[in-house]
PDB file of C-alpha atoms and ligand atoms in Angstrom:
ATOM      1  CA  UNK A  21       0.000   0.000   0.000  1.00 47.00           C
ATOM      2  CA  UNK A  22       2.829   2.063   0.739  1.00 54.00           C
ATOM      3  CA  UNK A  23       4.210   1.545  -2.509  1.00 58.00           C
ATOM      4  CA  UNK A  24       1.048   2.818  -4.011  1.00 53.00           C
ATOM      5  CA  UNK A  25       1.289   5.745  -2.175  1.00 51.00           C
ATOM      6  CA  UNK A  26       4.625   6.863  -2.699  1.00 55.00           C
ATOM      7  CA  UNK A  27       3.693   6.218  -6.727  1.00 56.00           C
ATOM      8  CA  UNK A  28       0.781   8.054  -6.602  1.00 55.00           C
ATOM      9  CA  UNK A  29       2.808  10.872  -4.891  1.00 56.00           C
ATOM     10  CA  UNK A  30       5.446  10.700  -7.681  1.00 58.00           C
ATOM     11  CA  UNK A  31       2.398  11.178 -10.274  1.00 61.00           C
ATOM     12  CA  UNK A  32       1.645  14.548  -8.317  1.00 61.00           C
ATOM     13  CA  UNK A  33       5.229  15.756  -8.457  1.00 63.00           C
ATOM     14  CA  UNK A  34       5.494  15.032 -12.069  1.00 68.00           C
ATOM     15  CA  UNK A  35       1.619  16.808 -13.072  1.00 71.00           C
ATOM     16  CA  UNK A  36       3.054  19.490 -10.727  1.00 75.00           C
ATOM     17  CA  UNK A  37       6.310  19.490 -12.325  1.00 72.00           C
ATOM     18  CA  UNK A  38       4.573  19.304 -15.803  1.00 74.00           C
ATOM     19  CA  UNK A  39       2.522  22.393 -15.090  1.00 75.00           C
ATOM     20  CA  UNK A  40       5.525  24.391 -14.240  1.00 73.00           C
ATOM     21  CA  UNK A  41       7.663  23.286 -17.125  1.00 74.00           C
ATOM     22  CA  UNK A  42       4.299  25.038 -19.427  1.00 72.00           C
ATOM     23  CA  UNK A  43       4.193  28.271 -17.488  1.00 71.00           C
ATOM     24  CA  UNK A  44       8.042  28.452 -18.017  1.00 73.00           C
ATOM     25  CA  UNK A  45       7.611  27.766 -21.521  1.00 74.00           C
ATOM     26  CA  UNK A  46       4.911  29.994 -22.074  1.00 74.00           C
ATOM     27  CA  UNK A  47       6.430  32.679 -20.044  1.00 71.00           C
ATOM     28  CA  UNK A  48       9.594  32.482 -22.592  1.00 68.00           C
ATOM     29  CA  UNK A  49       7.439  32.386 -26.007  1.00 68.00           C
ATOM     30  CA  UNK A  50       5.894  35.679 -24.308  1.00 67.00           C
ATOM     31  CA  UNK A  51       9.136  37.182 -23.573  1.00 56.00           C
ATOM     32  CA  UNK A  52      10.712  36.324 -26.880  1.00 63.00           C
ATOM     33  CA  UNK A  53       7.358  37.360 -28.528  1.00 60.00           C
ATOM     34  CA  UNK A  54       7.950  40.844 -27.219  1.00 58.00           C
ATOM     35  CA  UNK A  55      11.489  41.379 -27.448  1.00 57.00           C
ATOM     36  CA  UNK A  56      11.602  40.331 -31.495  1.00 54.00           C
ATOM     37  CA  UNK A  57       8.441  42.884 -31.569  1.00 49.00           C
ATOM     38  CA  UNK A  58      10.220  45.778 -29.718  1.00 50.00           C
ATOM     39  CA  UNK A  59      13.452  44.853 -31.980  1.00 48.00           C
ATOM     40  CA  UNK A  60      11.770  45.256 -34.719  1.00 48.00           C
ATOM     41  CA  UNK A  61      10.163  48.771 -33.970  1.00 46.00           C
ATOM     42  CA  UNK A  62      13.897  50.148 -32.899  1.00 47.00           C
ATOM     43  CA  UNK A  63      15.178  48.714 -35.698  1.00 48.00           C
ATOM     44  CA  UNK A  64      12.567  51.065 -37.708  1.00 48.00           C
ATOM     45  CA  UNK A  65      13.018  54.014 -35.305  1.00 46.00           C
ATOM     46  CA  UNK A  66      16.767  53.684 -35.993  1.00 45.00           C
ATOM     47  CA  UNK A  67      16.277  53.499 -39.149  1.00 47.00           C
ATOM     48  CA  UNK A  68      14.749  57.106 -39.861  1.00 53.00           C
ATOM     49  CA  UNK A  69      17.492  58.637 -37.441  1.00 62.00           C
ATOM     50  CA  UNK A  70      19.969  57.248 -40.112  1.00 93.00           C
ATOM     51  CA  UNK A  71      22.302  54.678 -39.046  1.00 97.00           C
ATOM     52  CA  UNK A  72      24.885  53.886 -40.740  1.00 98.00           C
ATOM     53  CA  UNK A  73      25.561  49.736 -40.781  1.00 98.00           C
ATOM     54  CA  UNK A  74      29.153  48.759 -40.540  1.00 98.00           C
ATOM     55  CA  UNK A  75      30.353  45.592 -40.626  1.00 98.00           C
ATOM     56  CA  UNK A  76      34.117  44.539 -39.715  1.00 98.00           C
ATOM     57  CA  UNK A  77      35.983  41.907 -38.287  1.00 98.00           C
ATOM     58  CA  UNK A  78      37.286  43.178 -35.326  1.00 97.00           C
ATOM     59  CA  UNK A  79      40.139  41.141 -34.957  1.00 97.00           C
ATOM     60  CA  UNK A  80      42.433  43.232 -36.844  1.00 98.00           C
ATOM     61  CA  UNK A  81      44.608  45.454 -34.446  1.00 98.00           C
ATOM     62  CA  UNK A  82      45.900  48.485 -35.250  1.00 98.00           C
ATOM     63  CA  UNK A  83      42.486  48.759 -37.857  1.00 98.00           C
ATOM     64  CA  UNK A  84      39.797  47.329 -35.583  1.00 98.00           C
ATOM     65  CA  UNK A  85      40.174  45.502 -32.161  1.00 98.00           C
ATOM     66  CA  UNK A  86      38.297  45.906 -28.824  1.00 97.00           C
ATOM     67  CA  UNK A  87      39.029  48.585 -26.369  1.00 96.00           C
ATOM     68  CA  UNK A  88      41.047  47.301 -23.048  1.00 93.00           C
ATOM     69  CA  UNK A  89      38.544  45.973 -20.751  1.00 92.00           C
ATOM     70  CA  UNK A  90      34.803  46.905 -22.952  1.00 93.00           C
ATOM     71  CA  UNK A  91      33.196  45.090 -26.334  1.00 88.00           C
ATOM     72  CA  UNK A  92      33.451  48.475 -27.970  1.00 96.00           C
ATOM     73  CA  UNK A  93      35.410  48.637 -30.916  1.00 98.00           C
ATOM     74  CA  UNK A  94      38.640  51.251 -32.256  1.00 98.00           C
ATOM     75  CA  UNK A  95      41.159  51.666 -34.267  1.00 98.00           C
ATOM     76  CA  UNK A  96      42.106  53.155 -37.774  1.00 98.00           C
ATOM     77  CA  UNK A  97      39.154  52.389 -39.545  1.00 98.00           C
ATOM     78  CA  UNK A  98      36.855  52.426 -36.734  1.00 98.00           C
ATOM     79  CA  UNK A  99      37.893  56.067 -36.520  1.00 98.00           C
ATOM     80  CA  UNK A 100      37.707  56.967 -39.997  1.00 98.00           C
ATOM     81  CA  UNK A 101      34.667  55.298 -40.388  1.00 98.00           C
ATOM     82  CA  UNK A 102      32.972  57.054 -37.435  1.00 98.00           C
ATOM     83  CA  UNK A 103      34.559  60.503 -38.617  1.00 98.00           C
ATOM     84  CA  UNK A 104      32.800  59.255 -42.273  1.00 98.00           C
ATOM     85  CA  UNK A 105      29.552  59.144 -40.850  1.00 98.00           C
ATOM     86  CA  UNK A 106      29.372  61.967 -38.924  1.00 96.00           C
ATOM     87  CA  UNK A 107      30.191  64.420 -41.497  1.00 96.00           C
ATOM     88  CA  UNK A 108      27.554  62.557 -43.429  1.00 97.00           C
ATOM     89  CA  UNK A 109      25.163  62.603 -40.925  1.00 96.00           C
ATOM     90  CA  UNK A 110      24.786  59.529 -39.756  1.00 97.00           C
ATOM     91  CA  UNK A 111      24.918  57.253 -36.464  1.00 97.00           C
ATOM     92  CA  UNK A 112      27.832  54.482 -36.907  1.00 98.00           C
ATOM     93  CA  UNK A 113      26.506  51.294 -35.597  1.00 98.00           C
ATOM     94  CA  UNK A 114      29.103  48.652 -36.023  1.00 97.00           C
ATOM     95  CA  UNK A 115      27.944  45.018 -36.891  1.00 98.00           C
ATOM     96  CA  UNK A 116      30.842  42.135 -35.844  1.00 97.00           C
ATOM     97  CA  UNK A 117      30.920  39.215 -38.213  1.00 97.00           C
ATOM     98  CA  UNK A 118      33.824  36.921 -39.816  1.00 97.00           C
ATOM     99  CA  UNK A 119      35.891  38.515 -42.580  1.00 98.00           C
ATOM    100  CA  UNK A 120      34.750  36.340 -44.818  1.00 97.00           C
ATOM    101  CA  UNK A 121      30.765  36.618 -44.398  1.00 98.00           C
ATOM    102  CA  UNK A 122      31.344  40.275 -45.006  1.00 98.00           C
ATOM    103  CA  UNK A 123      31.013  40.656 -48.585  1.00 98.00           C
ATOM    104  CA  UNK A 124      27.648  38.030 -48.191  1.00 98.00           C
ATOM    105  CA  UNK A 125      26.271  40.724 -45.631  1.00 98.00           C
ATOM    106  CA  UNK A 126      26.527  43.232 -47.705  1.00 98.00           C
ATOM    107  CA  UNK A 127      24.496  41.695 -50.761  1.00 97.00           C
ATOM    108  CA  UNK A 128      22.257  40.593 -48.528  1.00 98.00           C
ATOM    109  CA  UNK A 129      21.370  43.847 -46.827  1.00 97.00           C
ATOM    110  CA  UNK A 130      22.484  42.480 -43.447  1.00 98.00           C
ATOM    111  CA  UNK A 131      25.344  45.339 -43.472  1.00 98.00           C
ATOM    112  CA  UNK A 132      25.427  48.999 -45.807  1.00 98.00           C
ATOM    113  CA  UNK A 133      29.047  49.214 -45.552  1.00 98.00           C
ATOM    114  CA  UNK A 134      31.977  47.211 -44.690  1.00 98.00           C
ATOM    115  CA  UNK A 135      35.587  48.499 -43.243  1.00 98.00           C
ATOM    116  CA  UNK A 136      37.778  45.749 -42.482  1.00 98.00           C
ATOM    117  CA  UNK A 137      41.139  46.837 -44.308  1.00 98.00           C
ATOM    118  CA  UNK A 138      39.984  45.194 -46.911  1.00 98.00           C
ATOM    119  CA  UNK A 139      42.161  45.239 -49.992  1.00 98.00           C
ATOM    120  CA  UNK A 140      40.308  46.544 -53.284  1.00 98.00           C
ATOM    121  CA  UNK A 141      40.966  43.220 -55.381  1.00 98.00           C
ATOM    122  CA  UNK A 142      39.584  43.000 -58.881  1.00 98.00           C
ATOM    123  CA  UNK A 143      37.926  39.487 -57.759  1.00 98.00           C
ATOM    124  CA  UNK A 144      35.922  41.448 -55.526  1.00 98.00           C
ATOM    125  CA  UNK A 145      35.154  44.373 -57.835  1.00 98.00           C
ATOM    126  CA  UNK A 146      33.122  41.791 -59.739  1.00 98.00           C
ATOM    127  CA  UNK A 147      30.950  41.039 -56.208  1.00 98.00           C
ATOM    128  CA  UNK A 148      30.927  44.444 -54.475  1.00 98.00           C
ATOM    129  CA  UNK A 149      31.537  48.374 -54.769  1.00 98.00           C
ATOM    130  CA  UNK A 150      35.294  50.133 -53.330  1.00 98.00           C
ATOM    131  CA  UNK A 151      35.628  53.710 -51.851  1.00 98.00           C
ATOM    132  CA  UNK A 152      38.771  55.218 -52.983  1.00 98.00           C
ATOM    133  CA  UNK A 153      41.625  53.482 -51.511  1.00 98.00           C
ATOM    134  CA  UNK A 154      42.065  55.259 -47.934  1.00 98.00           C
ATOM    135  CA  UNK A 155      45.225  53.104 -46.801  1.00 98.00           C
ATOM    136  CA  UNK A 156      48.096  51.555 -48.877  1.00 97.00           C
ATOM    137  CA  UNK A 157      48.973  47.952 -47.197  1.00 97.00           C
ATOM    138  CA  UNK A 158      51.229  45.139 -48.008  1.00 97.00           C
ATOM    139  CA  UNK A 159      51.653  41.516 -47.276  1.00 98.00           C
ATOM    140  CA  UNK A 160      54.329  40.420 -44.645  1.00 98.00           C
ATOM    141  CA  UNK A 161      55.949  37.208 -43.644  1.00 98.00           C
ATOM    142  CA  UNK A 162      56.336  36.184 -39.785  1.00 98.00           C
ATOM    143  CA  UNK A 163      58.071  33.280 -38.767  1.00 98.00           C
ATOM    144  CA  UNK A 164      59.673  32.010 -35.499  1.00 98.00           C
ATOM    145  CA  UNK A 165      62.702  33.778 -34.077  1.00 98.00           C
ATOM    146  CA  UNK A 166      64.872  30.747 -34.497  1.00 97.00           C
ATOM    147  CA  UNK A 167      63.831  30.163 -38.105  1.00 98.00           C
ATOM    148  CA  UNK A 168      66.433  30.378 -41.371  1.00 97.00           C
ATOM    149  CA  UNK A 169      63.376  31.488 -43.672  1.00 97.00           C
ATOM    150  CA  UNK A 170      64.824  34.408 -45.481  1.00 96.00           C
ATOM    151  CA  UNK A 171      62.163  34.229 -47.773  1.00 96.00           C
ATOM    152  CA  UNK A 172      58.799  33.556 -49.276  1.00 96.00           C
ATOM    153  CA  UNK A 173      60.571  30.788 -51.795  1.00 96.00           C
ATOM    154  CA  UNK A 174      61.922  29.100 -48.774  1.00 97.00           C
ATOM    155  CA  UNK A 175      58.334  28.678 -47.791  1.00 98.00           C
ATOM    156  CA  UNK A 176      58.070  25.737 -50.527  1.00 98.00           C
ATOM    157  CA  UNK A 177      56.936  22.610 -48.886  1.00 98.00           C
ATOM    158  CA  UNK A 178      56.589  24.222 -45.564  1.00 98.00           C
ATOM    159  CA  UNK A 179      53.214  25.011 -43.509  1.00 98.00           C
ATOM    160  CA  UNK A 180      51.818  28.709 -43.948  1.00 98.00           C
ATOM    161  CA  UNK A 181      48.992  29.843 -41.403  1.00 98.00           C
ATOM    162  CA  UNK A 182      46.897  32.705 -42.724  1.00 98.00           C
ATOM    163  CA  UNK A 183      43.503  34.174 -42.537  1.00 98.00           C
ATOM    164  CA  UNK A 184      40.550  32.535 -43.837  1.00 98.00           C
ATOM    165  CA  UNK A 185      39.491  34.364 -47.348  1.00 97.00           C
ATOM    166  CA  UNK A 186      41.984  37.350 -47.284  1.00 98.00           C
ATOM    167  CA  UNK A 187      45.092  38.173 -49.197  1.00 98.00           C
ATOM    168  CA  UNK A 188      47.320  36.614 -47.170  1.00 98.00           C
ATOM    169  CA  UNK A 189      45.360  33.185 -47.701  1.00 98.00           C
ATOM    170  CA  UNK A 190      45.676  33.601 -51.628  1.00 98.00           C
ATOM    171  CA  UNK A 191      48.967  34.460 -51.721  1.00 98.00           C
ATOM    172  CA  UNK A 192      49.818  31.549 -49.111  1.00 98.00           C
ATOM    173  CA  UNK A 193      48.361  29.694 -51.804  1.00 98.00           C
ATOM    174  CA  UNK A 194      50.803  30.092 -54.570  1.00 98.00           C
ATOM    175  CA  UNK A 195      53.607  29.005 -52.564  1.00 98.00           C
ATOM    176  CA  UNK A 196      54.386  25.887 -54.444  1.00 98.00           C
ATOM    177  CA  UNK A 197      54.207  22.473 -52.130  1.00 98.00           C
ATOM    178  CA  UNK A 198      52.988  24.777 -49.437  1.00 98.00           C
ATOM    179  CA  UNK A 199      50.525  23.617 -46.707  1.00 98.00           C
ATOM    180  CA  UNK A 200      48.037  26.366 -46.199  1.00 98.00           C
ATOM    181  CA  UNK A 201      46.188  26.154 -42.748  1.00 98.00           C
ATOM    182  CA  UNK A 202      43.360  29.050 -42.634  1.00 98.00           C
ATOM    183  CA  UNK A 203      42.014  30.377 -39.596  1.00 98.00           C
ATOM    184  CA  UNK A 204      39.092  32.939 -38.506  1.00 97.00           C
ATOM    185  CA  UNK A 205      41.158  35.288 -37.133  1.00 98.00           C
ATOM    186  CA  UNK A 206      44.886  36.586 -38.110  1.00 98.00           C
ATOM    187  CA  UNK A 207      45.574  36.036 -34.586  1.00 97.00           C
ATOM    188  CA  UNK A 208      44.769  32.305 -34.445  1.00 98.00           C
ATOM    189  CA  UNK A 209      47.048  32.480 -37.441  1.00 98.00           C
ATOM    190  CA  UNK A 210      49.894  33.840 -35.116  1.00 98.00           C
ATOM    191  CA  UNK A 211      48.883  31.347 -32.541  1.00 98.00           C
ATOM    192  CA  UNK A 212      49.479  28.326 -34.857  1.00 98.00           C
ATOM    193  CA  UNK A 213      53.152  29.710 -35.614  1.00 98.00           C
ATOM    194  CA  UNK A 214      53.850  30.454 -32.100  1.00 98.00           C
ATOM    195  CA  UNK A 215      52.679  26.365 -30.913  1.00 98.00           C
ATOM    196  CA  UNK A 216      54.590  25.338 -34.039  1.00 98.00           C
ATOM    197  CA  UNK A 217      51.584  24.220 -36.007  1.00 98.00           C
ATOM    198  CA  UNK A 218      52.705  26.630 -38.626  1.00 98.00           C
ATOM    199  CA  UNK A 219      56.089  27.736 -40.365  1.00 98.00           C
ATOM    200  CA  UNK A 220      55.579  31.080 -41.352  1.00 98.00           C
ATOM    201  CA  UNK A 221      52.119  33.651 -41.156  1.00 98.00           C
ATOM    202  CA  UNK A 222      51.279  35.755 -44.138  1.00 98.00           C
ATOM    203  CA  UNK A 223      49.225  38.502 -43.544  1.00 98.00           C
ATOM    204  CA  UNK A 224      48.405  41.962 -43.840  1.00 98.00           C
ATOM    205  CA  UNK A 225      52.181  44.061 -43.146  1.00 97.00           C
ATOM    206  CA  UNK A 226      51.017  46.770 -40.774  1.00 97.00           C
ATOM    207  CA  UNK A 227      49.016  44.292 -38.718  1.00 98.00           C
ATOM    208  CA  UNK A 228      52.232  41.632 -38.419  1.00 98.00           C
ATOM    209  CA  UNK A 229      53.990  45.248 -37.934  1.00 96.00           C
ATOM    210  CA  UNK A 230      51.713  45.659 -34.843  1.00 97.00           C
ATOM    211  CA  UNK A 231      51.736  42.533 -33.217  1.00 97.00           C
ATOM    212  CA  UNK A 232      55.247  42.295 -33.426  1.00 97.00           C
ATOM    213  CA  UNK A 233      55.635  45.250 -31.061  1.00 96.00           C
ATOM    214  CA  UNK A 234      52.808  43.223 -28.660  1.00 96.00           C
ATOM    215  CA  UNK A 235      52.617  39.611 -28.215  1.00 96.00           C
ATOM    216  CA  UNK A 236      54.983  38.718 -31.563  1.00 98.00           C
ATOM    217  CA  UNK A 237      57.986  39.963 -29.617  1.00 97.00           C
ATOM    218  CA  UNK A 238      58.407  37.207 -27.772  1.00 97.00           C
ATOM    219  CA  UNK A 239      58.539  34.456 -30.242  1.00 98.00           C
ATOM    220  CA  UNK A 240      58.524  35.910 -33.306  1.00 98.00           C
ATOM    221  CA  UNK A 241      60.171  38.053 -36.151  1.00 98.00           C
ATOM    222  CA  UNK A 242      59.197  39.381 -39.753  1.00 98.00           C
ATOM    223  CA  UNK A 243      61.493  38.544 -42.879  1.00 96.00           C
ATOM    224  CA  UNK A 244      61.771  40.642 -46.385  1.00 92.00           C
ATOM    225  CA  UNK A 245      60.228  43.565 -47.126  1.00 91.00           C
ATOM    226  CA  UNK A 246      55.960  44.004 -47.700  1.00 93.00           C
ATOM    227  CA  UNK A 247      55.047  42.226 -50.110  1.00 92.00           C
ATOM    228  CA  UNK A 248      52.886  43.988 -53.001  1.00 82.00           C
ATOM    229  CA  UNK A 249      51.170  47.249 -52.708  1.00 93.00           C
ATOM    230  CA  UNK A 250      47.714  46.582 -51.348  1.00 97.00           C
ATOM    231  CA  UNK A 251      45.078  49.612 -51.517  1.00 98.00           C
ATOM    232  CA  UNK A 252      42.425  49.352 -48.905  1.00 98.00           C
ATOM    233  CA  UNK A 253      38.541  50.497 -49.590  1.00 98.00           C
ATOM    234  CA  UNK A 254      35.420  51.042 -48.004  1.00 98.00           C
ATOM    235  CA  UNK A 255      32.841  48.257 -49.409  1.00 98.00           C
ATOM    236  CA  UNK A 256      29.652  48.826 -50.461  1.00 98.00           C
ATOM    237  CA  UNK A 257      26.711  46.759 -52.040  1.00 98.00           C
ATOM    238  CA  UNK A 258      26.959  47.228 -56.229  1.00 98.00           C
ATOM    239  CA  UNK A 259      25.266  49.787 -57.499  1.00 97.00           C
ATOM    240  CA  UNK A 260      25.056  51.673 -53.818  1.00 97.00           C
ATOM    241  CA  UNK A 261      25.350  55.717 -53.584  1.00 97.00           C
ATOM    242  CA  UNK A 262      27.317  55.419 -50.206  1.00 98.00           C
ATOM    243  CA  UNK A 263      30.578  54.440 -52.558  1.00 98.00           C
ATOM    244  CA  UNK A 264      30.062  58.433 -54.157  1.00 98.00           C
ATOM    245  CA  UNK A 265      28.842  59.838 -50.612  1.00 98.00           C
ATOM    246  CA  UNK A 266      31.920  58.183 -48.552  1.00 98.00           C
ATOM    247  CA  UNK A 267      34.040  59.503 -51.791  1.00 98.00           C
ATOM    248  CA  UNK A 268      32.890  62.750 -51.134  1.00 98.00           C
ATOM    249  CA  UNK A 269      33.272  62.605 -47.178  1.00 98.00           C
ATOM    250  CA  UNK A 270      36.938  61.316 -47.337  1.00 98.00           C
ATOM    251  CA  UNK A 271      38.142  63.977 -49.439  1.00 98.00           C
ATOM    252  CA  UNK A 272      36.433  66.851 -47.062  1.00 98.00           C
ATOM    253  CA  UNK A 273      38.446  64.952 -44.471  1.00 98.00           C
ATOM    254  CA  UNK A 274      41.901  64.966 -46.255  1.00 98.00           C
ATOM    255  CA  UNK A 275      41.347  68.736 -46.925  1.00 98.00           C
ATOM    256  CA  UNK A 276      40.383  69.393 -43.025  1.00 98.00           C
ATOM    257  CA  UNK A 277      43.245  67.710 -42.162  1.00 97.00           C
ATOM    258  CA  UNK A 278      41.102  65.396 -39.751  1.00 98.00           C
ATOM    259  CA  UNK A 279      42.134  62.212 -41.984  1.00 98.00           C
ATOM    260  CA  UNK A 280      46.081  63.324 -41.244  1.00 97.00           C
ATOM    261  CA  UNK A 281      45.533  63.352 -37.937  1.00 98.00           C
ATOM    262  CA  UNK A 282      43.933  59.858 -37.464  1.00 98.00           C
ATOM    263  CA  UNK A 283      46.670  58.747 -39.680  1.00 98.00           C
ATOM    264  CA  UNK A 284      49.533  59.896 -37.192  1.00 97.00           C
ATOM    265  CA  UNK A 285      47.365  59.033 -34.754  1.00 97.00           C
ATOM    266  CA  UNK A 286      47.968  55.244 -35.374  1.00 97.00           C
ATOM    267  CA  UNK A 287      50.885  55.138 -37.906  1.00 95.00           C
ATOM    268  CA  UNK A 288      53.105  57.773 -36.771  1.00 90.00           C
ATOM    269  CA  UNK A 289      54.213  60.509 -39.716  1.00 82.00           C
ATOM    270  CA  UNK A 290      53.680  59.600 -42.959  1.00 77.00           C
ATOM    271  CA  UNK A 291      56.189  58.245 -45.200  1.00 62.00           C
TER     272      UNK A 291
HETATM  273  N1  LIG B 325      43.739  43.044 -46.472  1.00 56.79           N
HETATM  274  C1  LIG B 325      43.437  41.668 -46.417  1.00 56.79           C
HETATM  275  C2  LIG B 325      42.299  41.349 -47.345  1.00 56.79           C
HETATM  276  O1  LIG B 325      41.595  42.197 -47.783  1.00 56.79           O
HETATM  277  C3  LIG B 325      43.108  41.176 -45.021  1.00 56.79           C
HETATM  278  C4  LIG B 325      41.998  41.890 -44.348  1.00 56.79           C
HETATM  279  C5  LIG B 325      41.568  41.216 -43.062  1.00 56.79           C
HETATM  280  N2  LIG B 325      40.762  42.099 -42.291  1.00 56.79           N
HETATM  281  C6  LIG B 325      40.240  41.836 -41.076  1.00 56.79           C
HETATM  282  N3  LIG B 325      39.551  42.741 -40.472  1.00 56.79           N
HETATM  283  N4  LIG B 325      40.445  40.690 -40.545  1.00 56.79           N
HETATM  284  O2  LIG B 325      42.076  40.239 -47.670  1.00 56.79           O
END
C-alpha cells in the first residue's frame, strides 16, 4: 500500500512538475514574442534617425580591435569610419561578423558598408563596390625567431597559417608544395606559428607590424620587405550611392586635415 502511495505521490510531483515546465515555456514564447516585436520597432526608429551599418571583423589590431577591458570597438578604420559618418550625418553602428561573411552581408542587406582593411581586389570588384583606396597595405611574412626562412621561396613545402578568405590566404596559396592552414582570425594564425603548427604567417604588413611590437615579440620576427602594394577600400553593395557619398566625405576629411591626424594618430608621420 505504501508503494502505491509513494507512486501516486510521484504522479503529483510530475503533473506538478509538468505544469511548471508550461508556465516556463509559455512565459519564454511571451518574452521572446515581445522582445523580437520591440526589436523590430527600434530597428525602424533607428532606421529614420539614419544609421549607418558597418560591418568589420574586429580582430584586426591596429584597424579594428576591442578597447582594453569593454566590447566596444577602435582603431584606424573604426575612426575613420565614425569621422565618415558623422560628417555625413549619420549614427555608426558597427555590426561584428567573420571577414569572410562580409562581402555576403553586404548583398544581402544584413550590413550597408563594410571596413575591415579590406584590400580593393579586382575578384571582388566583380561582387561588391570600393571607396577610394584610404590606406596603402602590403603583405608580410612572420616566422619564429629561431627560423632560417629568409624568404617567401623558402616557404616551398613548408606550412603557412593565414587568414581565412583574405590576401594573405591567396597568396599563401601560390607558394608551391605549401601547406596552407586558414584560420578565422589573423591572430589564431599567429597562434598556430607560435605552438609550431605553422612555419611562417602571411598577412596583412602593418598588422604583423603591430603585433610584433605586442605579443609577436616574444617568439617571433618578420622577414623581407611588404610584399605587393595593397590599396584598402570602403565596401559597399553594387550599385550603392554610399561608394560616391563616402568619396565625397573622405576627401572633405583629407582637406580638413582630420584624416592626417587619425593617420599619425595610429601610424606615426607619414612616409
Ligand atoms: N587586407 C586583407 C584582405 O583584404 C586582409 C583583411 C583582413 N581584415 C580583417 N579585419 N580581418 O584580404
Amino acid at each position: 500500500a505504501s508503494d502505491v502511495y509513494k507512486r501516486q505521490r510521484k504522479n503529483e510531483g510530475d503533473q506538478q512538475m509538468k505544469k511548471v515546465l508550461v508556465f516556463l515555456m509559455m512565459a519564454i514564447m511571451a518574452c521572446s514574442m515581445l522582445l523580437t516585436g520591440c526589436g523590430g520597432e527600434e530597428k525602424k526608429a533607428a532606421d529614420s534617425a539614419k544609421v549607418l551599418r558597418v560591418g568589420t571583423e574586429p580582430v584586426f589590431a591596429p584597424f579594428e580591435f576591442p578597447k582594453e577591458g569593454s566590447k566596444d570597438l577602435t582603431g584606424f578604420d573604426i575612426e575613420l569610419i565614425e569621422a565618415l559618418g558623422k560628417q555625413m550625418g549619420y549614427k555608426v553602428e558597427m555590426v561584428s561578423m567573420g571577414f569572410d561573411a562580409l562581402i555576403p552581408a553586404l548583398n544581402s542587406n544584413n550590413i550597408d558598408v563594410a571596413i575591415a582593411g579590406m584590400t580593393i581586389t579586382d575578384e571582388r570588384k566583380k561582387v561588391v563596390d570600393f571607396t577610394e583606396s584610404y590606406y596603402t597595405s602590403g603583405l608580410m611574412i612572420m616566422v619564429r625567431k629561431d627560423s632560417n626562412v629568409k624568404s617567401i621561396d623558402d616557404l616551398k613545402g613548408k606550412t603557412i597559417a593565414c587568414q581565412i578568405g583574405t590576401t594573405g590566404e591567396n597568396k599563401s596559396r601560390t607558394v608551391e608544395g605549401a601547406k596552407v592552414k586558414a584560420f578565422n582570425t589573423q591572430d589564431e594564425a599567429s597562434l598556430e606559428l607560435k605552438n609550431g603548427g605553422a612555419d611562417a604567417v602571411i598577412g596583412d604588413a602593418p598588422v604583423i607590424e603591430y603585433y610584433m611590437t605586442k605579443a609577436g615579440k616574444d617568439f617571433a620576427k618578420t622577414v623581407g620587405e611588404r610584399m605587393e602594394a595593397e590599396p584598402y577600400g570602403i565596401a559597399v553593395k553594387k550599385g550603392s550611392k554610399l561608394a560616391g557619398d563616402l568619396n565625397k566625405a573622405l576627401a572633405e576629411l583629407k582637406k580638413s586635415g582630420e584624416y592626417d591626424k587619425l593617420y599619425t594618430k595610429w601610424f606615426g608621420e607619414k612616409k
